[in-house]
């Protein structure tokens, strides 16, 4: 632990769509910064031009590919007393964006860490989804590989809080299909596309219907909000339906034990009951 220092790390939230949503403090912090660490320096230049801000400090890139190498130098600047402002392309640093590594290092070094609160795709999507928001969890991006994605969603099958995911547009259909298989076709969800932008769109429907919609192609930044589990509401409890539900998950690469657990949650049955039904013909 280093002794008391005067540097400050500022995590600055940036607009997720319209520049007019930028908090007033953002311009002031960018102008006063000794160092601005940006996920994309070109986007930073456009942002400061839109905000009519003149940067007096130096600008460095700080993105997933170089954050490990660049963090020590930024901590040195903080220890030396400099004010470092961290911005990402949109939203709050550290939330599915670069930042956590620098925050952890700054805290370890005894640096003061503060934030300029700004627009959040997570909270915006929750607010407009029409789904319960009293309890929720943020799951970030799902794994790209189908088997890993299915296993992650199977682990979430019993989650009763509303869930929020980020997804790339070209993987949205596959993600929704995997959610349909893990959570059940009737689970309520909302796909929020291009939030706060000119072509903002929020599609609210059951997962099965959203898969059909996404098959036509999805563009733009995507946030998916899914209702939490309601025990007993997901799968019919007759033997044929239970076996079919387990088989569908296995076809997506989910191990049988995990598939049985997920279907048991959806059907509101003990795992042993589903296991016995699935293995009756084995």
PDB file of C-alpha atoms in Angstrom:
ATOM      1  CA  UNK A   1       0.000   0.000   0.000  1.00  0.00           C
ATOM      2  CA  UNK A   2       1.447   3.358  -1.080  1.00  0.00           C
ATOM      3  CA  UNK A   3       1.114   6.363   1.231  1.00  0.00           C
ATOM      4  CA  UNK A   4      -1.409   9.213   0.780  1.00  0.00           C
ATOM      5  CA  UNK A   5      -1.469  10.607  -2.752  1.00  0.00           C
ATOM      6  CA  UNK A   6      -3.356  13.458  -4.401  1.00  0.00           C
ATOM      7  CA  UNK A   7      -4.189  11.939  -7.772  1.00  0.00           C
ATOM      8  CA  UNK A   8      -7.779  11.108  -8.664  1.00  0.00           C
ATOM      9  CA  UNK A   9      -9.202   8.529 -11.057  1.00  0.00           C
ATOM     10  CA  UNK A  10     -12.505   9.678 -12.572  1.00  0.00           C
ATOM     11  CA  UNK A  11     -14.730   7.118 -14.304  1.00  0.00           C
ATOM     12  CA  UNK A  12     -16.773   9.257 -16.682  1.00  0.00           C
ATOM     13  CA  UNK A  13     -20.017   7.973 -18.143  1.00  0.00           C
ATOM     14  CA  UNK A  14     -20.596   8.925 -21.781  1.00  0.00           C
ATOM     15  CA  UNK A  15     -23.818   9.034 -23.849  1.00  0.00           C
ATOM     16  CA  UNK A  16     -25.117   5.719 -25.182  1.00  0.00           C
ATOM     17  CA  UNK A  17     -26.841   7.505 -28.044  1.00  0.00           C
ATOM     18  CA  UNK A  18     -27.612  11.194 -28.067  1.00  0.00           C
ATOM     19  CA  UNK A  19     -24.818  13.547 -27.084  1.00  0.00           C
ATOM     20  CA  UNK A  20     -27.399  15.756 -25.382  1.00  0.00           C
ATOM     21  CA  UNK A  21     -27.662  13.094 -22.678  1.00  0.00           C
ATOM     22  CA  UNK A  22     -24.104  13.810 -21.533  1.00  0.00           C
ATOM     23  CA  UNK A  23     -24.019  14.947 -17.906  1.00  0.00           C
ATOM     24  CA  UNK A  24     -22.838  18.572 -17.465  1.00  0.00           C
ATOM     25  CA  UNK A  25     -19.860  17.451 -15.379  1.00  0.00           C
ATOM     26  CA  UNK A  26     -18.493  15.376 -18.254  1.00  0.00           C
ATOM     27  CA  UNK A  27     -17.329  18.412 -20.207  1.00  0.00           C
ATOM     28  CA  UNK A  28     -15.761  19.976 -17.123  1.00  0.00           C
ATOM     29  CA  UNK A  29     -13.890  16.792 -16.193  1.00  0.00           C
ATOM     30  CA  UNK A  30     -12.564  16.261 -19.711  1.00  0.00           C
ATOM     31  CA  UNK A  31     -11.329  19.843 -19.881  1.00  0.00           C
ATOM     32  CA  UNK A  32      -9.595  19.649 -16.500  1.00  0.00           C
ATOM     33  CA  UNK A  33      -8.007  16.217 -16.906  1.00  0.00           C
ATOM     34  CA  UNK A  34      -4.255  15.790 -16.884  1.00  0.00           C
ATOM     35  CA  UNK A  35      -4.753  12.489 -18.711  1.00  0.00           C
ATOM     36  CA  UNK A  36      -7.761  11.207 -20.644  1.00  0.00           C
ATOM     37  CA  UNK A  37      -7.695   7.434 -21.153  1.00  0.00           C
ATOM     38  CA  UNK A  38     -10.125   6.535 -23.925  1.00  0.00           C
ATOM     39  CA  UNK A  39     -11.326   3.220 -25.311  1.00  0.00           C
ATOM     40  CA  UNK A  40     -11.347   4.785 -28.793  1.00  0.00           C
ATOM     41  CA  UNK A  41      -9.449   8.054 -29.212  1.00  0.00           C
ATOM     42  CA  UNK A  42     -11.285   8.855 -32.457  1.00  0.00           C
ATOM     43  CA  UNK A  43     -14.642   8.637 -30.727  1.00  0.00           C
ATOM     44  CA  UNK A  44     -13.249  10.777 -27.938  1.00  0.00           C
ATOM     45  CA  UNK A  45     -12.295  13.468 -30.441  1.00  0.00           C
ATOM     46  CA  UNK A  46     -15.828  13.456 -31.858  1.00  0.00           C
ATOM     47  CA  UNK A  47     -17.302  13.623 -28.371  1.00  0.00           C
ATOM     48  CA  UNK A  48     -15.233  16.603 -27.250  1.00  0.00           C
ATOM     49  CA  UNK A  49     -16.033  18.386 -30.520  1.00  0.00           C
ATOM     50  CA  UNK A  50     -19.765  17.824 -29.919  1.00  0.00           C
ATOM     51  CA  UNK A  51     -19.389  19.067 -26.337  1.00  0.00           C
ATOM     52  CA  UNK A  52     -17.277  22.032 -27.478  1.00  0.00           C
ATOM     53  CA  UNK A  53     -14.508  21.032 -25.085  1.00  0.00           C
ATOM     54  CA  UNK A  54     -10.807  21.719 -25.532  1.00  0.00           C
ATOM     55  CA  UNK A  55      -8.583  19.068 -24.017  1.00  0.00           C
ATOM     56  CA  UNK A  56      -5.540  20.395 -22.168  1.00  0.00           C
ATOM     57  CA  UNK A  57      -4.232  17.042 -20.943  1.00  0.00           C
ATOM     58  CA  UNK A  58      -2.679  14.228 -22.894  1.00  0.00           C
ATOM     59  CA  UNK A  59      -4.805  11.528 -24.489  1.00  0.00           C
ATOM     60  CA  UNK A  60      -3.944   7.816 -24.366  1.00  0.00           C
ATOM     61  CA  UNK A  61      -5.784   4.801 -25.709  1.00  0.00           C
ATOM     62  CA  UNK A  62      -7.046   2.309 -23.160  1.00  0.00           C
ATOM     63  CA  UNK A  63      -8.910  -0.673 -24.569  1.00  0.00           C
ATOM     64  CA  UNK A  64      -9.178  -4.412 -24.046  1.00  0.00           C
ATOM     65  CA  UNK A  65      -6.057  -5.142 -26.068  1.00  0.00           C
ATOM     66  CA  UNK A  66      -3.703  -2.836 -24.158  1.00  0.00           C
ATOM     67  CA  UNK A  67      -5.227  -2.244 -20.725  1.00  0.00           C
ATOM     68  CA  UNK A  68      -2.959  -4.746 -18.979  1.00  0.00           C
ATOM     69  CA  UNK A  69       0.160  -3.087 -20.399  1.00  0.00           C
ATOM     70  CA  UNK A  70      -1.061   0.478 -19.959  1.00  0.00           C
ATOM     71  CA  UNK A  71      -2.472   0.245 -16.427  1.00  0.00           C
ATOM     72  CA  UNK A  72       0.892   0.565 -14.583  1.00  0.00           C
ATOM     73  CA  UNK A  73       1.723   3.852 -16.357  1.00  0.00           C
ATOM     74  CA  UNK A  74      -1.681   5.290 -15.520  1.00  0.00           C
ATOM     75  CA  UNK A  75      -1.267   4.295 -11.881  1.00  0.00           C
ATOM     76  CA  UNK A  76       2.126   6.025 -11.892  1.00  0.00           C
ATOM     77  CA  UNK A  77       0.443   9.183 -13.180  1.00  0.00           C
ATOM     78  CA  UNK A  78      -2.140   8.949 -10.411  1.00  0.00           C
ATOM     79  CA  UNK A  79       0.513   8.405  -7.751  1.00  0.00           C
ATOM     80  CA  UNK A  80       2.302  11.478  -9.104  1.00  0.00           C
ATOM     81  CA  UNK A  81      -0.828  13.513  -8.391  1.00  0.00           C
ATOM     82  CA  UNK A  82      -2.438  13.675 -11.803  1.00  0.00           C
ATOM     83  CA  UNK A  83      -6.169  13.615 -12.512  1.00  0.00           C
ATOM     84  CA  UNK A  84      -6.949  10.740 -14.881  1.00  0.00           C
ATOM     85  CA  UNK A  85     -10.344  10.599 -16.597  1.00  0.00           C
ATOM     86  CA  UNK A  86     -11.363   7.257 -18.089  1.00  0.00           C
ATOM     87  CA  UNK A  87     -14.011   7.127 -20.816  1.00  0.00           C
ATOM     88  CA  UNK A  88     -15.291   4.276 -22.960  1.00  0.00           C
ATOM     89  CA  UNK A  89     -17.221   4.354 -26.219  1.00  0.00           C
ATOM     90  CA  UNK A  90     -20.597   4.536 -24.473  1.00  0.00           C
ATOM     91  CA  UNK A  91     -21.895   4.182 -20.934  1.00  0.00           C
ATOM     92  CA  UNK A  92     -19.944   3.646 -17.735  1.00  0.00           C
ATOM     93  CA  UNK A  93     -16.355   2.348 -17.709  1.00  0.00           C
ATOM     94  CA  UNK A  94     -15.902  -1.084 -16.074  1.00  0.00           C
ATOM     95  CA  UNK A  95     -19.419  -2.264 -16.998  1.00  0.00           C
ATOM     96  CA  UNK A  96     -18.647  -4.700 -19.842  1.00  0.00           C
ATOM     97  CA  UNK A  97     -16.014  -2.164 -20.901  1.00  0.00           C
ATOM     98  CA  UNK A  98     -12.368  -1.474 -19.961  1.00  0.00           C
ATOM     99  CA  UNK A  99     -11.892  -0.034 -16.498  1.00  0.00           C
ATOM    100  CA  UNK A 100     -12.036  -2.708 -13.821  1.00  0.00           C
ATOM    101  CA  UNK A 101      -8.324  -3.473 -14.045  1.00  0.00           C
ATOM    102  CA  UNK A 102      -7.397   0.195 -13.599  1.00  0.00           C
ATOM    103  CA  UNK A 103      -9.884   0.715 -10.775  1.00  0.00           C
ATOM    104  CA  UNK A 104      -8.537  -2.297  -8.886  1.00  0.00           C
ATOM    105  CA  UNK A 105      -4.946  -1.115  -9.333  1.00  0.00           C
ATOM    106  CA  UNK A 106      -5.817   2.427  -8.261  1.00  0.00           C
ATOM    107  CA  UNK A 107      -7.620   1.202  -5.143  1.00  0.00           C
ATOM    108  CA  UNK A 108      -4.632  -1.001  -4.278  1.00  0.00           C
ATOM    109  CA  UNK A 109      -2.370   2.055  -4.612  1.00  0.00           C
ATOM    110  CA  UNK A 110      -4.540   4.136  -2.294  1.00  0.00           C
ATOM    111  CA  UNK A 111      -5.848   6.378  -5.071  1.00  0.00           C
ATOM    112  CA  UNK A 112      -9.190   8.106  -4.761  1.00  0.00           C
ATOM    113  CA  UNK A 113     -11.656   6.755  -7.344  1.00  0.00           C
ATOM    114  CA  UNK A 114     -14.817   8.663  -8.201  1.00  0.00           C
ATOM    115  CA  UNK A 115     -17.292   8.812 -11.066  1.00  0.00           C
ATOM    116  CA  UNK A 116     -19.314  11.105 -13.277  1.00  0.00           C
ATOM    117  CA  UNK A 117     -22.623   9.220 -13.466  1.00  0.00           C
ATOM    118  CA  UNK A 118     -24.011   9.005 -16.962  1.00  0.00           C
ATOM    119  CA  UNK A 119     -26.428   7.138 -19.222  1.00  0.00           C
ATOM    120  CA  UNK A 120     -26.566   3.376 -18.739  1.00  0.00           C
ATOM    121  CA  UNK A 121     -27.819   0.870 -21.304  1.00  0.00           C
ATOM    122  CA  UNK A 122     -28.519  -1.589 -18.487  1.00  0.00           C
ATOM    123  CA  UNK A 123     -30.794   0.713 -16.504  1.00  0.00           C
ATOM    124  CA  UNK A 124     -32.373   2.261 -19.591  1.00  0.00           C
ATOM    125  CA  UNK A 125     -33.296  -1.157 -20.983  1.00  0.00           C
ATOM    126  CA  UNK A 126     -34.697  -2.244 -17.626  1.00  0.00           C
ATOM    127  CA  UNK A 127     -36.789   0.892 -17.339  1.00  0.00           C
ATOM    128  CA  UNK A 128     -38.404   0.534 -20.774  1.00  0.00           C
ATOM    129  CA  UNK A 129     -38.688  -3.268 -20.854  1.00  0.00           C
ATOM    130  CA  UNK A 130     -41.981  -3.474 -19.011  1.00  0.00           C
ATOM    131  CA  UNK A 131     -40.566  -6.320 -16.909  1.00  0.00           C
ATOM    132  CA  UNK A 132     -40.163  -6.329 -13.107  1.00  0.00           C
ATOM    133  CA  UNK A 133     -37.266  -4.110 -11.986  1.00  0.00           C
ATOM    134  CA  UNK A 134     -37.431  -4.471  -8.207  1.00  0.00           C
ATOM    135  CA  UNK A 135     -34.737  -7.181  -8.389  1.00  0.00           C
ATOM    136  CA  UNK A 136     -32.437  -7.752 -11.341  1.00  0.00           C
ATOM    137  CA  UNK A 137     -29.005  -9.047 -12.315  1.00  0.00           C
ATOM    138  CA  UNK A 138     -26.656  -8.029 -15.122  1.00  0.00           C
ATOM    139  CA  UNK A 139     -25.052 -10.908 -17.027  1.00  0.00           C
ATOM    140  CA  UNK A 140     -23.096  -8.954 -19.651  1.00  0.00           C
ATOM    141  CA  UNK A 141     -22.217 -10.739 -22.906  1.00  0.00           C
ATOM    142  CA  UNK A 142     -22.942 -14.441 -23.282  1.00  0.00           C
ATOM    143  CA  UNK A 143     -20.183 -16.807 -24.475  1.00  0.00           C
ATOM    144  CA  UNK A 144     -19.823 -16.926 -28.247  1.00  0.00           C
ATOM    145  CA  UNK A 145     -19.583 -20.714 -28.505  1.00  0.00           C
ATOM    146  CA  UNK A 146     -22.980 -22.424 -28.622  1.00  0.00           C
ATOM    147  CA  UNK A 147     -22.218 -25.077 -26.008  1.00  0.00           C
ATOM    148  CA  UNK A 148     -20.772 -22.621 -23.496  1.00  0.00           C
ATOM    149  CA  UNK A 149     -23.665 -20.229 -24.090  1.00  0.00           C
ATOM    150  CA  UNK A 150     -26.231 -22.976 -23.492  1.00  0.00           C
ATOM    151  CA  UNK A 151     -24.501 -24.062 -20.298  1.00  0.00           C
ATOM    152  CA  UNK A 152     -24.404 -20.498 -18.986  1.00  0.00           C
ATOM    153  CA  UNK A 153     -28.109 -20.044 -19.668  1.00  0.00           C
ATOM    154  CA  UNK A 154     -28.928 -23.426 -18.144  1.00  0.00           C
ATOM    155  CA  UNK A 155     -27.223 -22.259 -14.958  1.00  0.00           C
ATOM    156  CA  UNK A 156     -29.558 -19.238 -15.017  1.00  0.00           C
ATOM    157  CA  UNK A 157     -32.746 -21.212 -15.591  1.00  0.00           C
ATOM    158  CA  UNK A 158     -33.737 -20.965 -11.923  1.00  0.00           C
ATOM    159  CA  UNK A 159     -32.844 -17.255 -11.596  1.00  0.00           C
ATOM    160  CA  UNK A 160     -35.964 -15.436 -10.372  1.00  0.00           C
ATOM    161  CA  UNK A 161     -34.597 -11.923 -10.866  1.00  0.00           C
ATOM    162  CA  UNK A 162     -35.023 -10.080 -14.155  1.00  0.00           C
ATOM    163  CA  UNK A 163     -31.866 -10.626 -16.227  1.00  0.00           C
ATOM    164  CA  UNK A 164     -30.079  -8.156 -18.508  1.00  0.00           C
ATOM    165  CA  UNK A 165     -27.680  -9.193 -21.275  1.00  0.00           C
ATOM    166  CA  UNK A 166     -25.615  -7.368 -23.889  1.00  0.00           C
ATOM    167  CA  UNK A 167     -25.381  -8.976 -27.311  1.00  0.00           C
ATOM    168  CA  UNK A 168     -23.875  -8.312 -30.718  1.00  0.00           C
ATOM    169  CA  UNK A 169     -26.492  -7.838 -33.452  1.00  0.00           C
ATOM    170  CA  UNK A 170     -25.256 -10.748 -35.581  1.00  0.00           C
ATOM    171  CA  UNK A 171     -25.517 -13.124 -32.582  1.00  0.00           C
ATOM    172  CA  UNK A 172     -28.889 -11.918 -31.308  1.00  0.00           C
ATOM    173  CA  UNK A 173     -30.972 -14.600 -33.024  1.00  0.00           C
ATOM    174  CA  UNK A 174     -28.732 -17.395 -31.700  1.00  0.00           C
ATOM    175  CA  UNK A 175     -28.744 -15.903 -28.200  1.00  0.00           C
ATOM    176  CA  UNK A 176     -32.543 -15.632 -28.163  1.00  0.00           C
ATOM    177  CA  UNK A 177     -32.873 -19.203 -29.436  1.00  0.00           C
ATOM    178  CA  UNK A 178     -30.592 -20.450 -26.663  1.00  0.00           C
ATOM    179  CA  UNK A 179     -32.641 -18.482 -24.118  1.00  0.00           C
ATOM    180  CA  UNK A 180     -35.833 -19.995 -25.508  1.00  0.00           C
ATOM    181  CA  UNK A 181     -34.399 -23.486 -25.081  1.00  0.00           C
ATOM    182  CA  UNK A 182     -33.064 -22.856 -21.577  1.00  0.00           C
ATOM    183  CA  UNK A 183     -35.881 -20.704 -20.164  1.00  0.00           C
ATOM    184  CA  UNK A 184     -38.870 -21.948 -22.154  1.00  0.00           C
ATOM    185  CA  UNK A 185     -40.574 -20.479 -25.251  1.00  0.00           C
ATOM    186  CA  UNK A 186     -43.162 -18.481 -23.312  1.00  0.00           C
ATOM    187  CA  UNK A 187     -40.718 -16.614 -21.049  1.00  0.00           C
ATOM    188  CA  UNK A 188     -41.305 -12.867 -21.428  1.00  0.00           C
ATOM    189  CA  UNK A 189     -38.434 -10.745 -22.727  1.00  0.00           C
ATOM    190  CA  UNK A 190     -37.601  -7.456 -24.411  1.00  0.00           C
ATOM    191  CA  UNK A 191     -34.986  -6.747 -27.055  1.00  0.00           C
ATOM    192  CA  UNK A 192     -33.856  -3.128 -26.834  1.00  0.00           C
ATOM    193  CA  UNK A 193     -32.077  -1.916 -29.942  1.00  0.00           C
ATOM    194  CA  UNK A 194     -30.292   1.413 -30.502  1.00  0.00           C
ATOM    195  CA  UNK A 195     -31.440   2.844 -27.159  1.00  0.00           C
ATOM    196  CA  UNK A 196     -31.907   6.648 -27.166  1.00  0.00           C
ATOM    197  CA  UNK A 197     -30.851   6.837 -30.827  1.00  0.00           C
ATOM    198  CA  UNK A 198     -32.918   7.873 -33.850  1.00  0.00           C
ATOM    199  CA  UNK A 199     -33.861   4.291 -34.724  1.00  0.00           C
ATOM    200  CA  UNK A 200     -34.545   3.100 -31.179  1.00  0.00           C
ATOM    201  CA  UNK A 201     -36.703  -0.015 -31.052  1.00  0.00           C
ATOM    202  CA  UNK A 202     -38.001  -2.097 -28.151  1.00  0.00           C
ATOM    203  CA  UNK A 203     -39.590  -5.453 -28.999  1.00  0.00           C
ATOM    204  CA  UNK A 204     -41.527  -7.024 -26.132  1.00  0.00           C
ATOM    205  CA  UNK A 205     -42.758 -10.594 -26.544  1.00  0.00           C
ATOM    206  CA  UNK A 206     -42.250 -14.219 -25.562  1.00  0.00           C
ATOM    207  CA  UNK A 207     -38.818 -15.628 -26.384  1.00  0.00           C
ATOM    208  CA  UNK A 208     -40.174 -17.902 -29.135  1.00  0.00           C
ATOM    209  CA  UNK A 209     -41.723 -14.947 -30.953  1.00  0.00           C
ATOM    210  CA  UNK A 210     -38.562 -12.863 -30.531  1.00  0.00           C
ATOM    211  CA  UNK A 211     -36.501 -15.622 -32.154  1.00  0.00           C
ATOM    212  CA  UNK A 212     -38.756 -15.440 -35.211  1.00  0.00           C
ATOM    213  CA  UNK A 213     -38.433 -11.650 -35.276  1.00  0.00           C
ATOM    214  CA  UNK A 214     -34.638 -11.759 -35.004  1.00  0.00           C
ATOM    215  CA  UNK A 215     -34.408 -14.223 -37.902  1.00  0.00           C
ATOM    216  CA  UNK A 216     -35.016 -11.292 -40.251  1.00  0.00           C
ATOM    217  CA  UNK A 217     -31.775  -9.684 -39.060  1.00  0.00           C
ATOM    218  CA  UNK A 218     -30.913  -7.305 -36.252  1.00  0.00           C
ATOM    219  CA  UNK A 219     -28.854  -4.137 -36.456  1.00  0.00           C
ATOM    220  CA  UNK A 220     -27.320  -1.778 -33.930  1.00  0.00           C
ATOM    221  CA  UNK A 221     -26.449  -2.025 -30.256  1.00  0.00           C
ATOM    222  CA  UNK A 222     -28.571  -4.668 -28.513  1.00  0.00           C
ATOM    223  CA  UNK A 223     -29.592  -5.127 -24.880  1.00  0.00           C
ATOM    224  CA  UNK A 224     -31.825  -8.069 -23.973  1.00  0.00           C
ATOM    225  CA  UNK A 225     -33.981  -8.102 -20.840  1.00  0.00           C
ATOM    226  CA  UNK A 226     -35.526 -11.421 -19.741  1.00  0.00           C
ATOM    227  CA  UNK A 227     -38.085 -12.047 -17.009  1.00  0.00           C
ATOM    228  CA  UNK A 228     -37.004 -14.189 -14.094  1.00  0.00           C
ATOM    229  CA  UNK A 229     -38.139 -17.754 -13.558  1.00  0.00           C
ATOM    230  CA  UNK A 230     -41.585 -18.544 -12.228  1.00  0.00           C
ATOM    231  CA  UNK A 231     -41.381 -22.116 -10.881  1.00  0.00           C
ATOM    232  CA  UNK A 232     -43.807 -24.418 -12.658  1.00  0.00           C
ATOM    233  CA  UNK A 233     -44.563 -22.025 -15.522  1.00  0.00           C
ATOM    234  CA  UNK A 234     -42.082 -23.112 -18.182  1.00  0.00           C
ATOM    235  CA  UNK A 235     -42.619 -26.708 -19.328  1.00  0.00           C
ATOM    236  CA  UNK A 236     -45.518 -29.136 -19.473  1.00  0.00           C
ATOM    237  CA  UNK A 237     -45.099 -31.919 -16.948  1.00  0.00           C
ATOM    238  CA  UNK A 238     -46.192 -34.932 -18.993  1.00  0.00           C
ATOM    239  CA  UNK A 239     -43.362 -37.423 -19.660  1.00  0.00           C
ATOM    240  CA  UNK A 240     -43.136 -36.779 -23.405  1.00  0.00           C
ATOM    241  CA  UNK A 241     -42.815 -32.999 -22.893  1.00  0.00           C
ATOM    242  CA  UNK A 242     -40.160 -33.439 -20.219  1.00  0.00           C
ATOM    243  CA  UNK A 243     -38.109 -35.782 -22.390  1.00  0.00           C
ATOM    244  CA  UNK A 244     -38.436 -33.432 -25.369  1.00  0.00           C
ATOM    245  CA  UNK A 245     -37.307 -30.435 -23.307  1.00  0.00           C
ATOM    246  CA  UNK A 246     -34.237 -32.272 -22.028  1.00  0.00           C
ATOM    247  CA  UNK A 247     -33.402 -33.550 -25.514  1.00  0.00           C
ATOM    248  CA  UNK A 248     -33.599 -30.023 -26.957  1.00  0.00           C
ATOM    249  CA  UNK A 249     -31.056 -28.765 -24.444  1.00  0.00           C
ATOM    250  CA  UNK A 250     -28.772 -31.744 -25.055  1.00  0.00           C
ATOM    251  CA  UNK A 251     -28.912 -31.046 -28.788  1.00  0.00           C
ATOM    252  CA  UNK A 252     -27.486 -27.591 -28.026  1.00  0.00           C
ATOM    253  CA  UNK A 253     -24.530 -29.117 -26.192  1.00  0.00           C
ATOM    254  CA  UNK A 254     -25.845 -28.981 -22.623  1.00  0.00           C
ATOM    255  CA  UNK A 255     -24.836 -31.925 -20.460  1.00  0.00           C
ATOM    256  CA  UNK A 256     -27.724 -34.161 -19.395  1.00  0.00           C
ATOM    257  CA  UNK A 257     -27.353 -33.413 -15.687  1.00  0.00           C
ATOM    258  CA  UNK A 258     -27.582 -29.669 -16.354  1.00  0.00           C
ATOM    259  CA  UNK A 259     -30.424 -30.114 -18.850  1.00  0.00           C
ATOM    260  CA  UNK A 260     -32.427 -32.126 -16.326  1.00  0.00           C
ATOM    261  CA  UNK A 261     -31.860 -29.438 -13.690  1.00  0.00           C
ATOM    262  CA  UNK A 262     -33.016 -26.678 -16.038  1.00  0.00           C
ATOM    263  CA  UNK A 263     -36.150 -28.532 -17.115  1.00  0.00           C
ATOM    264  CA  UNK A 264     -36.967 -29.366 -13.503  1.00  0.00           C
ATOM    265  CA  UNK A 265     -36.915 -25.656 -12.649  1.00  0.00           C
ATOM    266  CA  UNK A 266     -39.080 -24.762 -15.643  1.00  0.00           C
ATOM    267  CA  UNK A 267     -41.585 -27.514 -14.805  1.00  0.00           C
ATOM    268  CA  UNK A 268     -41.588 -26.880 -11.072  1.00  0.00           C
ATOM    269  CA  UNK A 269     -40.633 -30.482 -10.336  1.00  0.00           C
ATOM    270  CA  UNK A 270     -37.924 -32.114  -8.235  1.00  0.00           C
ATOM    271  CA  UNK A 271     -34.860 -33.001 -10.309  1.00  0.00           C
ATOM    272  CA  UNK A 272     -35.188 -36.666  -9.409  1.00  0.00           C
ATOM    273  CA  UNK A 273     -38.655 -36.800 -11.016  1.00  0.00           C
ATOM    274  CA  UNK A 274     -37.367 -35.432 -14.314  1.00  0.00           C
ATOM    275  CA  UNK A 275     -34.307 -37.687 -14.138  1.00  0.00           C
ATOM    276  CA  UNK A 276     -36.487 -40.764 -13.702  1.00  0.00           C
ATOM    277  CA  UNK A 277     -38.681 -39.816 -16.671  1.00  0.00           C
ATOM    278  CA  UNK A 278     -35.717 -39.142 -18.954  1.00  0.00           C
ATOM    279  CA  UNK A 279     -33.974 -42.387 -18.022  1.00  0.00           C
ATOM    280  CA  UNK A 280     -36.992 -44.666 -18.109  1.00  0.00           C
ATOM    281  CA  UNK A 281     -36.096 -45.885 -21.593  1.00  0.00           C
ATOM    282  CA  UNK A 282     -32.304 -46.043 -21.005  1.00  0.00           C
TER     283      UNK A 282
END
